[in-house]
Amino acid sequence: MKKGLIFISSLLMVFTLTMGLGSCGGTDVLLPDSEQHAIAFASEEADEEVMTRASAPLNRDFTVYGYKKVSGNAHVVFDGYSVTYNSGSAGTSDDNTHNYSYVNGSTQTIKYWDFGASEYNFWGATGGSFADQGATLTINDLALSTTEPDPTNTVLFSALYHRSPVSTDVVKLLFKRPYTKVRVMFYTNTKLTNNAFDNIQITGITFGPASPKQIITKGSLKVTYPKSGVGSETYSTEASDEDKADNLTFGNVQIDYAHGTASNNAVTAVPTGGSEFYYVVPNDYTTPFSLSATVDGEDKTAVVPANFMNWRPNFVYTYIFKISGGKYMELYDVQIDPWKYGGSQEEVWK
């Protein structure tokens, strides 16, 4: 059994930091106007090395937090600034080079790069509730679904972006969905003929932990960001007992001589009321899951170890089961892939 490499997939959002020298303390020191470079936000097409993982501009308003580390202490740079997207507005103000602006004339002012800082951390979200000076984000009202949530109406949050040493290279915030995609597939290594009696019928398919009432059907996702240091954001989920289910259920599956004859053409078990995937509330499960099904009239069970049951936001988890000779069912592979988002936008600037 192999496990796929994990990469963070997302909608791509970039904000550029092209600034002059700043202060060595917690507040900015203004340089002569001719030497100042404002922080500006922009969206761009993903570069070649991440094209397959993120290629869509955000093109939405969002809230940004940013901290810089000076003399061992974290100082706020962006304390929940509202960044506004307005198509075609680039160049209308110093803070707006690519249709994003944040200066409001009073509480939100232009920020400048501080080369006296040893590092910067940035993150953002299109909604949700921030607390702890922006270090925690809570996204409520997430629900299990068989229909893909519309990303334009879903709260998206970014991965932590860490910059050290300080430079004026672009900072790429990768915005992620607060859901996980899960699917179950079957195949056989038994050679089948085109006669109907050779077909393998799989019915009564369920997928869940041994203990009841663990799969979250409705809950909230909490994302925690470090104000300083190298690392990544962490996750936790909250849900009431009333908002948990025993398992996921699926429709019947048929394997024949043309479908499900190898792992690369495995047949998908369609979620009850759905089409291919369950869109689930992320959660780290600490117990194994069992896939139960009736294979040609015989009840069978296969176990997925707990280390493959950490459902993280914005990833796709594919569980492939093999039906071998004698109709024995076993876990064959767990594929963990980034949740890709189509579309791109090409922009060039200095």
GROMACS .gro file of C-alpha atoms in nm, residues 144 206-209 213 215 245-249 278:
model
   13
  144LEU     CA    1  -2.143   1.719   0.521
  206THR     CA    2  -2.072   0.168   0.441
  207PHE     CA    3  -1.753   0.341   0.552
  208GLY     CA    4  -1.691   0.459   0.908
  209PRO     CA    5  -1.513   0.407   1.241
  213LYS     CA    6  -2.143   0.874   1.613
  215ILE     CA    7  -1.833   1.133   1.155
  245ALA     CA    8  -2.316   1.011   1.213
  246ASP     CA    9  -2.216   0.644   1.231
  247ASN     CA   10  -2.081   0.614   0.878
  248LEU     CA   11  -2.095   0.719   0.514
  249THR     CA   12  -2.320   0.514   0.289
  278TYR     CA   13  -1.853   1.322  -0.014
   0.00000   0.00000   0.00000
